[in-house]
Amino acid sequence: ELTGKYNRRHIVLEIEKEIERARRYKHTLSGIMIDVDDFKKYNDRYGHLLGDTILKEVTAVFGHCIRTIDVLGRYGGDEFLILLPEATPETAHVVADRIKKAVAGHPFMHKKKALKVTVSIGVHYFSDLTNVDKNDFVDSIDKALYQAKNLGKNRVFEK
């Protein structure tokens, strides 16, 4: 409700549908998991209302960076998941990099002062989904996200 995008329950249903569709038509599927870097810091320092504003604004930024066939949802507190049907590894990387740069360049305003917000992004490309279920899908992109955060944040990591 806050972001106007799918919630976790619905994005998981979309993952199942896209995996099945990719299997049926022998298409590829890529996934992107995004985490707002140091999000707790904004809530603690400026309050939860600003945190909510940041979540709404990053969601809008994401929406401007993806195709109309891509599926965007909020997976958890400050984590978002994007499904990229039929995307090549190169396409998935371009989208993830575009999102990272767009968020870093967006002025998140608080009391007439622009705050710097960055995101870490994990990307995984699936060429064969024969033995992949929704849990495998999420686990793969989540591990890529973990690597991005582990390598210093404000970056894209592809697995």
PDB file of N, CA, C and O in Angstrom, residues 31-35 75 79-82 120-124 138-139 141-142 145:
ATOM      1  N   GLY A  31      16.220 -11.903 -12.531  1.00  0.00           N
ATOM      2  CA  GLY A  31      15.662 -11.293 -11.332  1.00  0.00           C
ATOM      3  C   GLY A  31      16.639 -10.298 -10.733  1.00  0.00           C
ATOM      4  O   GLY A  31      17.860 -10.476 -10.816  1.00  0.00           O
ATOM      5  N   ILE A  32      16.087  -9.255 -10.159  1.00  0.00           N
ATOM      6  CA  ILE A  32      16.875  -8.228  -9.487  1.00  0.00           C
ATOM      7  C   ILE A  32      16.321  -8.051  -8.075  1.00  0.00           C
ATOM      8  O   ILE A  32      15.115  -7.928  -7.899  1.00  0.00           O
ATOM      9  N   MET A  33      17.207  -8.055  -7.099  1.00  0.00           N
ATOM     10  CA  MET A  33      16.835  -7.760  -5.717  1.00  0.00           C
ATOM     11  C   MET A  33      17.576  -6.488  -5.329  1.00  0.00           C
ATOM     12  O   MET A  33      18.787  -6.376  -5.533  1.00  0.00           O
ATOM     13  N   ILE A  34      16.827  -5.539  -4.780  1.00  0.00           N
ATOM     14  CA  ILE A  34      17.392  -4.232  -4.432  1.00  0.00           C
ATOM     15  C   ILE A  34      17.185  -3.969  -2.950  1.00  0.00           C
ATOM     16  O   ILE A  34      16.100  -4.208  -2.417  1.00  0.00           O
ATOM     17  N   ASP A  35      18.211  -3.435  -2.316  1.00  0.00           N
ATOM     18  CA  ASP A  35      18.142  -3.065  -0.909  1.00  0.00           C
ATOM     19  C   ASP A  35      18.606  -1.613  -0.776  1.00  0.00           C
ATOM     20  O   ASP A  35      19.636  -1.240  -1.336  1.00  0.00           O
ATOM     21  N   TYR A  75       9.557  -6.630  -1.549  1.00  0.00           N
ATOM     22  CA  TYR A  75       9.723  -7.968  -1.002  1.00  0.00           C
ATOM     23  C   TYR A  75       9.767  -7.963   0.520  1.00  0.00           C
ATOM     24  O   TYR A  75       9.299  -8.876   1.165  1.00  0.00           O
ATOM     25  N   GLU A  79      13.515  -3.842   0.869  1.00  0.00           N
ATOM     26  CA  GLU A  79      13.978  -4.696  -0.223  1.00  0.00           C
ATOM     27  C   GLU A  79      12.901  -4.809  -1.287  1.00  0.00           C
ATOM     28  O   GLU A  79      11.719  -4.982  -0.975  1.00  0.00           O
ATOM     29  N   PHE A  80      13.346  -4.727  -2.531  1.00  0.00           N
ATOM     30  CA  PHE A  80      12.443  -4.789  -3.671  1.00  0.00           C
ATOM     31  C   PHE A  80      12.922  -5.866  -4.624  1.00  0.00           C
ATOM     32  O   PHE A  80      14.125  -6.135  -4.715  1.00  0.00           O
ATOM     33  N   LEU A  81      11.988  -6.462  -5.337  1.00  0.00           N
ATOM     34  CA  LEU A  81      12.310  -7.506  -6.291  1.00  0.00           C
ATOM     35  C   LEU A  81      11.715  -7.126  -7.642  1.00  0.00           C
ATOM     36  O   LEU A  81      10.571  -6.653  -7.701  1.00  0.00           O
ATOM     37  N   ILE A  82      12.500  -7.316  -8.688  1.00  0.00           N
ATOM     38  CA  ILE A  82      12.030  -7.040 -10.037  1.00  0.00           C
ATOM     39  C   ILE A  82      12.238  -8.281 -10.885  1.00  0.00           C
ATOM     40  O   ILE A  82      13.332  -8.861 -10.894  1.00  0.00           O
ATOM     41  N   SER A 120      21.971  -1.161  -3.150  1.00  0.00           N
ATOM     42  CA  SER A 120      22.778  -2.302  -3.570  1.00  0.00           C
ATOM     43  C   SER A 120      21.849  -3.248  -4.301  1.00  0.00           C
ATOM     44  O   SER A 120      20.678  -3.395  -3.918  1.00  0.00           O
ATOM     45  N   ILE A 121      22.380  -3.874  -5.356  1.00  0.00           N
ATOM     46  CA  ILE A 121      21.527  -4.658  -6.238  1.00  0.00           C
ATOM     47  C   ILE A 121      22.179  -5.997  -6.554  1.00  0.00           C
ATOM     48  O   ILE A 121      23.350  -6.059  -6.933  1.00  0.00           O
ATOM     49  N   GLY A 122      21.393  -7.051  -6.402  1.00  0.00           N
ATOM     50  CA  GLY A 122      21.806  -8.383  -6.821  1.00  0.00           C
ATOM     51  C   GLY A 122      21.028  -8.778  -8.060  1.00  0.00           C
ATOM     52  O   GLY A 122      19.831  -8.536  -8.142  1.00  0.00           O
ATOM     53  N   VAL A 123      21.730  -9.365  -9.024  1.00  0.00           N
ATOM     54  CA  VAL A 123      21.120  -9.765 -10.289  1.00  0.00           C
ATOM     55  C   VAL A 123      21.444 -11.227 -10.550  1.00  0.00           C
ATOM     56  O   VAL A 123      22.582 -11.665 -10.349  1.00  0.00           O
ATOM     57  N   HIS A 124      20.449 -11.966 -11.007  1.00  0.00           N
ATOM     58  CA  HIS A 124      20.692 -13.345 -11.429  1.00  0.00           C
ATOM     59  C   HIS A 124      19.921 -13.619 -12.710  1.00  0.00           C
ATOM     60  O   HIS A 124      18.756 -13.254 -12.822  1.00  0.00           O
ATOM     61  N   VAL A 138      14.395 -16.846  -5.667  1.00  0.00           N
ATOM     62  CA  VAL A 138      14.634 -15.786  -4.681  1.00  0.00           C
ATOM     63  C   VAL A 138      15.990 -15.977  -4.010  1.00  0.00           C
ATOM     64  O   VAL A 138      16.736 -15.010  -3.823  1.00  0.00           O
ATOM     65  N   ASP A 139      16.339 -17.211  -3.686  1.00  0.00           N
ATOM     66  CA  ASP A 139      17.614 -17.481  -3.027  1.00  0.00           C
ATOM     67  C   ASP A 139      18.793 -17.035  -3.897  1.00  0.00           C
ATOM     68  O   ASP A 139      19.749 -16.445  -3.395  1.00  0.00           O
ATOM     69  N   ILE A 141      18.916 -14.677  -6.315  1.00  0.00           N
ATOM     70  CA  ILE A 141      19.091 -13.222  -6.409  1.00  0.00           C
ATOM     71  C   ILE A 141      19.401 -12.611  -5.046  1.00  0.00           C
ATOM     72  O   ILE A 141      20.110 -11.609  -4.960  1.00  0.00           O
ATOM     73  N   ASP A 142      18.910 -13.238  -3.983  1.00  0.00           N
ATOM     74  CA  ASP A 142      19.219 -12.764  -2.636  1.00  0.00           C
ATOM     75  C   ASP A 142      20.712 -12.935  -2.333  1.00  0.00           C
ATOM     76  O   ASP A 142      21.336 -12.066  -1.720  1.00  0.00           O
ATOM     77  N   LEU A 145      22.514 -10.192  -4.042  1.00  0.00           N
ATOM     78  CA  LEU A 145      22.355  -8.948  -3.279  1.00  0.00           C
ATOM     79  C   LEU A 145      23.296  -8.935  -2.079  1.00  0.00           C
ATOM     80  O   LEU A 145      23.948  -7.924  -1.789  1.00  0.00           O
TER      81      LEU A 145
END
